[in-house]
Amino acid sequence: MKLPFRRTRTRPERPSAGSGVKGRSLLRMRSAAGQVFLLQVVLVLLLVAAAVTAQVVQAQRDGASRAREKSVAVAQAFAHAPGVAEAMQGPDPAKVLQPRAEAARKDAGVDFIVIMNRKGIRYSQPDPSLIGKKFVGTIEPSLRGRTTVETVTGPLTGGDTDVVQAVVPVRDSDGKIIGMSSAGLAIRNVTGMINQQLPIILGAGAAALVAVTGGTALVSRRLLRQTRGLGPAEMTRMYEHHDAVLHAVREGVLILDSDGRLVLANDEARRLLELPPGTERQHVSELGLDEGMARLLASGKAVTDEVLLSGDRLLAVNIRPTSPRGGEPGSVVTLRDTTELSAVSGRAQVARERLKLLYESGVRIGTTLDVARTATELATVAVPGFADLAAVDLLDEVVRGQEPAPQTQRRVRRMAVSDGATGLPLYEVGEAIVFRPGSPQARALDAERAVLERDLHRAEEWLQHDPDRARRTLEFGVHSLITVPLRARGVILGIAHFWRRGDSPAFDEDDVSFSEELAARAAVAIDNARRYTREHAMAVTLQRSLLPRGLPEHAALEAAWRYVPAEAGVGGDWFDVIPLSGARVALVVGDVVGHGLHAAATMGRLRTAVHNFSSLDLPPDELLAHLDELVVRIDDEDSRAGLATGRQYEEVAGATCLYAIYDPVTGSCTLARAGHHCPAVVYPDGTVDYAEVPASPPLGLGGHPFETMELQLPEGTRLVLYTDGLVESRDRDIDTGLDILRGVLEETADSSPEETARAVADNVMPAHPSDDVALLVAGTRRLDPAQVAEWQVEPDPAAVAPVRAECAARLREWGMEEIGHTTELILSELITNAIRYGRPPIQVRLLHDEGSLICEVSDGSGTSPHLRRASTTDEGGRGLFLVAQFAQRWGTRYIPGGKVIWTEQHLRGGASARAAEQLPEDALLDQFDDGAW
């Protein structure tokens, strides 16, 4: 910690002129920097002098040592040289050894090599005059086999000097000592070597002195800046002042190094943390502090006013690193005692947490329009920020989306329980509950306000509601309860329960207010979900009622379907399989743009219109044209109604439709589409293709023609009709969806329509569809040619009887004798009317499947017959009435060049099918006439 310090005199200016001024600043003896500089210069001089002396002494020691080593080596080498021992035992050793010794001396660089016998008589010597004389030196140890090294003074060339000589024994081949070899080297006068090396030593010392002096000057200059030119006394006074201030302030100060060890602690810090003496250099974990305080101090991270408990004190801790201020790596910690502010700060903290929790409740509650999910979100938000446990109960009417009705004893259902309730004896999710009158829950529902039970051990009414459950709940440590009704728009929707257990404090009145605020926010979200549930259920019910309950069985095809509404709400997709005359069948798939009740209602109107138009046996292009006019008319009517009432109307944003007619007799399929996707065609060989039906605009634009396309389908071909929700979604485009659909259809080419529909739903349909999905898979069949019979009829009344007889014979071949008389009567009336009122060519066709017989009479006239009332005095006009009585269905179908009158009789019997002989005569006379054609 740096404290401000004001000096009593004028601060000296920092030297800035030149090196001389800098030198004088450094040499001022009153400053600590000058004293350090002078001390370091003296130390350098002493070190240089010591180095020179040591070098001289070392040179002398090195000379003597080298002389000893070399003399020993040369003496031993010559003593063991080949031929030396033989020469010493020869007749004239001096003659042989003298030249060899001289040559070896010169090569070895020694002063002499002397060979002598056991008595010390020389055989060789650099001075020939000394040969034959006794060797000067100690030879006794060598005679005993040892090497002798000694320093002697002897005559040498140029005068006397100290000589280091070595004497080694010479042995013959048997190892017997026969003489000695000596080599000597004079110790050179050291003065010469020292004179050569002294300039180098002095130069190195001078260089070292200059370098060290320069470094010392730099260090002293830095010291001068750091001490601000202060002398030792001034620095001592300053640090004494700083120390007094540091320990006098009423704020604890700690200085820690980078390893978390205590460097300094003032008196206040020791008092607040109760530190004993001698704690410097100890790690903070060894100071006996609370775990949280020790962990925070050891972390070294910067902290501002972090309040921690230390003993019975609440301390506000501030930590700042010292390295950014130029100091050593570490941190400085300040401590303030905030115990007196704990109550105020605690209440403020609770208030902040409550506000934060209310904000989170607004964000996290009501994320979906699902009643159960919203109740779960309320229980999740309340724990653990407000309570330890939470549960939400809703009235049964609310769960079903209905408006809750007032009642004296409300029945609720447990919808959510918070996490952490495992093992607790609480009511399970989904369990129905009726609270006992007088219980806290019942009182909360009756009074429509929160009820607080601070201590459940003393809550008699709560204990009596379910004694066994209450006892087990208390055993788990639950001790306090707030139960608050969920009320929105003046209606009670349910009740929420909040519990605390263990060491958590009991609820108080402030908690009651908060629980009511939290419940009010959640109740609005639950009521929104309830309203959405009701509207969604109504829309789904309406949609389901408008969609087909199932597909009719038909000889022309085998069909399977899938319908999945969008997750966001109901839509306007639909499909149909409509039986037509002549064993034909119509396949329809449509889509009304948009969602909601309006789209579902529009879908129902369009589906009904398609049924009505198809009953007229209209071709696909004409049917779509009529449907287009209907959509335009619906929009116009809604627009006029909106203008008349002043309310905004919801127009039909558009609708698409695909209409196909399949004829099992010829195998032809006629298709037309209005803005819809092309159907997929799966041929018997497994080939999958998308039929290129001519594109036409969606329904509702008006005035645009529709085109048709005719396909010839082999038996076993499958038509796959679908809406865009199957192949298109947010995370994939339509081309990708069509490719996936093609792949699935190829893999299931040999499967049944039901298996194909299941595979498409599992692999192509989005997991969470954002639009309705309608899928219709139809496997085509063909009628056997043996099931079809045709006759050409001449326009002559006499031709009726032969054709009728042939038809009766064909019926007998088909095993239909029981309806033969009725069929003959129908054909007689239809053929007679065609001859009388129609135009050639006239043709009769019979076809049957497993369930029905179809009679068709066609002619070239476009006049359509109709029923009319015939009086009792009329002679004719009752032919169509008879046909209508004997057949289940009949009608007119227009074809290019004429019309077809058809009837259908059920082979298994039907409600309207009666034999001709069973019809009373009086009933025939009172019915309507068919009139003229």
PDB file of C-alpha atoms in Angstrom, residues 526-632:
ATOM      1  CA  ILE A 526     -53.020 -20.672 -17.238  1.00  0.00           C
ATOM      2  CA  ASP A 527     -56.260 -18.950 -18.236  1.00  0.00           C
ATOM      3  CA  ASN A 528     -54.826 -18.141 -21.661  1.00  0.00           C
ATOM      4  CA  ALA A 529     -53.867 -21.781 -22.040  1.00  0.00           C
ATOM      5  CA  ARG A 530     -57.344 -22.836 -20.904  1.00  0.00           C
ATOM      6  CA  ARG A 531     -59.026 -20.593 -23.460  1.00  0.00           C
ATOM      7  CA  TYR A 532     -56.718 -21.858 -26.162  1.00  0.00           C
ATOM      8  CA  THR A 533     -57.453 -25.450 -25.116  1.00  0.00           C
ATOM      9  CA  ARG A 534     -61.172 -24.791 -25.396  1.00  0.00           C
ATOM     10  CA  GLU A 535     -60.908 -23.111 -28.782  1.00  0.00           C
ATOM     11  CA  HIS A 536     -58.506 -25.729 -30.044  1.00  0.00           C
ATOM     12  CA  ALA A 537     -60.813 -28.533 -28.898  1.00  0.00           C
ATOM     13  CA  MET A 538     -63.739 -26.836 -30.636  1.00  0.00           C
ATOM     14  CA  ALA A 539     -61.732 -26.423 -33.817  1.00  0.00           C
ATOM     15  CA  VAL A 540     -60.497 -30.008 -33.723  1.00  0.00           C
ATOM     16  CA  THR A 541     -64.023 -31.265 -33.085  1.00  0.00           C
ATOM     17  CA  LEU A 542     -65.311 -29.235 -35.994  1.00  0.00           C
ATOM     18  CA  GLN A 543     -62.496 -30.392 -38.217  1.00  0.00           C
ATOM     19  CA  ARG A 544     -62.961 -34.048 -37.275  1.00  0.00           C
ATOM     20  CA  SER A 545     -66.686 -33.796 -37.960  1.00  0.00           C
ATOM     21  CA  LEU A 546     -66.020 -32.367 -41.413  1.00  0.00           C
ATOM     22  CA  LEU A 547     -63.422 -34.961 -42.383  1.00  0.00           C
ATOM     23  CA  PRO A 548     -64.408 -38.455 -43.551  1.00  0.00           C
ATOM     24  CA  ARG A 549     -64.764 -40.971 -40.736  1.00  0.00           C
ATOM     25  CA  GLY A 550     -63.372 -43.670 -42.997  1.00  0.00           C
ATOM     26  CA  LEU A 551     -63.011 -44.658 -46.620  1.00  0.00           C
ATOM     27  CA  PRO A 552     -65.680 -46.663 -48.441  1.00  0.00           C
ATOM     28  CA  GLU A 553     -64.803 -50.087 -49.731  1.00  0.00           C
ATOM     29  CA  HIS A 554     -64.728 -50.083 -53.509  1.00  0.00           C
ATOM     30  CA  ALA A 555     -63.984 -52.667 -56.165  1.00  0.00           C
ATOM     31  CA  ALA A 556     -61.920 -50.182 -58.162  1.00  0.00           C
ATOM     32  CA  LEU A 557     -59.213 -49.645 -55.597  1.00  0.00           C
ATOM     33  CA  GLU A 558     -57.789 -50.319 -52.126  1.00  0.00           C
ATOM     34  CA  ALA A 559     -57.145 -47.107 -50.200  1.00  0.00           C
ATOM     35  CA  ALA A 560     -55.307 -46.065 -47.045  1.00  0.00           C
ATOM     36  CA  TRP A 561     -55.010 -42.606 -45.511  1.00  0.00           C
ATOM     37  CA  ARG A 562     -53.270 -40.542 -42.857  1.00  0.00           C
ATOM     38  CA  TYR A 563     -54.276 -37.186 -41.443  1.00  0.00           C
ATOM     39  CA  VAL A 564     -52.192 -35.251 -38.904  1.00  0.00           C
ATOM     40  CA  PRO A 565     -53.237 -31.723 -37.843  1.00  0.00           C
ATOM     41  CA  ALA A 566     -50.623 -29.043 -37.367  1.00  0.00           C
ATOM     42  CA  GLU A 567     -49.236 -28.518 -33.867  1.00  0.00           C
ATOM     43  CA  ALA A 568     -50.094 -24.813 -34.027  1.00  0.00           C
ATOM     44  CA  GLY A 569     -53.806 -25.502 -34.637  1.00  0.00           C
ATOM     45  CA  VAL A 570     -56.294 -27.034 -37.005  1.00  0.00           C
ATOM     46  CA  GLY A 571     -56.128 -26.302 -40.703  1.00  0.00           C
ATOM     47  CA  GLY A 572     -58.105 -26.835 -43.871  1.00  0.00           C
ATOM     48  CA  ASP A 573     -56.667 -29.989 -45.442  1.00  0.00           C
ATOM     49  CA  TRP A 574     -59.066 -32.715 -46.560  1.00  0.00           C
ATOM     50  CA  PHE A 575     -59.266 -35.873 -48.629  1.00  0.00           C
ATOM     51  CA  ASP A 576     -62.031 -38.069 -50.030  1.00  0.00           C
ATOM     52  CA  VAL A 577     -62.743 -41.242 -51.930  1.00  0.00           C
ATOM     53  CA  ILE A 578     -66.118 -40.829 -53.713  1.00  0.00           C
ATOM     54  CA  PRO A 579     -67.811 -43.704 -55.549  1.00  0.00           C
ATOM     55  CA  LEU A 580     -69.122 -42.704 -58.978  1.00  0.00           C
ATOM     56  CA  SER A 581     -71.342 -44.355 -61.520  1.00  0.00           C
ATOM     57  CA  GLY A 582     -70.057 -47.113 -63.759  1.00  0.00           C
ATOM     58  CA  ALA A 583     -67.839 -48.597 -60.983  1.00  0.00           C
ATOM     59  CA  ARG A 584     -65.663 -45.512 -61.217  1.00  0.00           C
ATOM     60  CA  VAL A 585     -64.227 -43.724 -58.204  1.00  0.00           C
ATOM     61  CA  ALA A 586     -63.067 -40.162 -57.535  1.00  0.00           C
ATOM     62  CA  LEU A 587     -59.967 -39.352 -55.463  1.00  0.00           C
ATOM     63  CA  VAL A 588     -59.809 -35.884 -53.913  1.00  0.00           C
ATOM     64  CA  VAL A 589     -57.150 -34.068 -51.869  1.00  0.00           C
ATOM     65  CA  GLY A 590     -57.472 -30.371 -51.024  1.00  0.00           C
ATOM     66  CA  ASP A 591     -55.933 -27.686 -48.826  1.00  0.00           C
ATOM     67  CA  VAL A 592     -57.398 -24.419 -47.584  1.00  0.00           C
ATOM     68  CA  VAL A 593     -54.675 -21.901 -46.808  1.00  0.00           C
ATOM     69  CA  GLY A 594     -54.535 -20.812 -43.166  1.00  0.00           C
ATOM     70  CA  HIS A 595     -55.425 -22.244 -39.768  1.00  0.00           C
ATOM     71  CA  GLY A 596     -58.222 -21.993 -37.285  1.00  0.00           C
ATOM     72  CA  LEU A 597     -61.986 -22.301 -37.303  1.00  0.00           C
ATOM     73  CA  HIS A 598     -62.452 -20.295 -40.467  1.00  0.00           C
ATOM     74  CA  ALA A 599     -60.120 -22.558 -42.433  1.00  0.00           C
ATOM     75  CA  ALA A 600     -61.813 -25.681 -41.038  1.00  0.00           C
ATOM     76  CA  ALA A 601     -65.290 -24.360 -41.837  1.00  0.00           C
ATOM     77  CA  THR A 602     -64.252 -23.423 -45.351  1.00  0.00           C
ATOM     78  CA  MET A 603     -62.778 -26.868 -45.809  1.00  0.00           C
ATOM     79  CA  GLY A 604     -66.136 -28.411 -44.839  1.00  0.00           C
ATOM     80  CA  ARG A 605     -67.995 -26.241 -47.346  1.00  0.00           C
ATOM     81  CA  LEU A 606     -65.606 -27.130 -50.136  1.00  0.00           C
ATOM     82  CA  ARG A 607     -65.692 -30.832 -49.312  1.00  0.00           C
ATOM     83  CA  THR A 608     -69.505 -30.801 -49.366  1.00  0.00           C
ATOM     84  CA  ALA A 609     -69.437 -28.967 -52.686  1.00  0.00           C
ATOM     85  CA  VAL A 610     -67.085 -31.563 -54.168  1.00  0.00           C
ATOM     86  CA  HIS A 611     -69.477 -34.324 -53.084  1.00  0.00           C
ATOM     87  CA  ASN A 612     -72.401 -32.514 -54.698  1.00  0.00           C
ATOM     88  CA  PHE A 613     -70.551 -31.762 -57.917  1.00  0.00           C
ATOM     89  CA  SER A 614     -69.249 -35.300 -58.158  1.00  0.00           C
ATOM     90  CA  SER A 615     -72.814 -36.635 -57.904  1.00  0.00           C
ATOM     91  CA  LEU A 616     -73.447 -34.894 -61.224  1.00  0.00           C
ATOM     92  CA  ASP A 617     -70.666 -36.986 -62.810  1.00  0.00           C
ATOM     93  CA  LEU A 618     -68.816 -33.872 -63.914  1.00  0.00           C
ATOM     94  CA  PRO A 619     -65.356 -34.299 -65.468  1.00  0.00           C
ATOM     95  CA  PRO A 620     -62.455 -33.075 -63.289  1.00  0.00           C
ATOM     96  CA  ASP A 621     -61.895 -29.783 -65.120  1.00  0.00           C
ATOM     97  CA  GLU A 622     -65.576 -28.777 -64.942  1.00  0.00           C
ATOM     98  CA  LEU A 623     -65.788 -29.745 -61.280  1.00  0.00           C
ATOM     99  CA  LEU A 624     -62.777 -27.564 -60.426  1.00  0.00           C
ATOM    100  CA  ALA A 625     -64.304 -24.692 -62.407  1.00  0.00           C
ATOM    101  CA  HIS A 626     -67.522 -24.918 -60.369  1.00  0.00           C
ATOM    102  CA  LEU A 627     -65.462 -25.154 -57.171  1.00  0.00           C
ATOM    103  CA  ASP A 628     -63.503 -22.054 -58.185  1.00  0.00           C
ATOM    104  CA  GLU A 629     -66.743 -20.125 -58.700  1.00  0.00           C
ATOM    105  CA  LEU A 630     -67.931 -21.266 -55.271  1.00  0.00           C
ATOM    106  CA  VAL A 631     -64.798 -19.936 -53.540  1.00  0.00           C
ATOM    107  CA  VAL A 632     -65.172 -16.594 -55.313  1.00  0.00           C
TER     108      VAL A 632
END
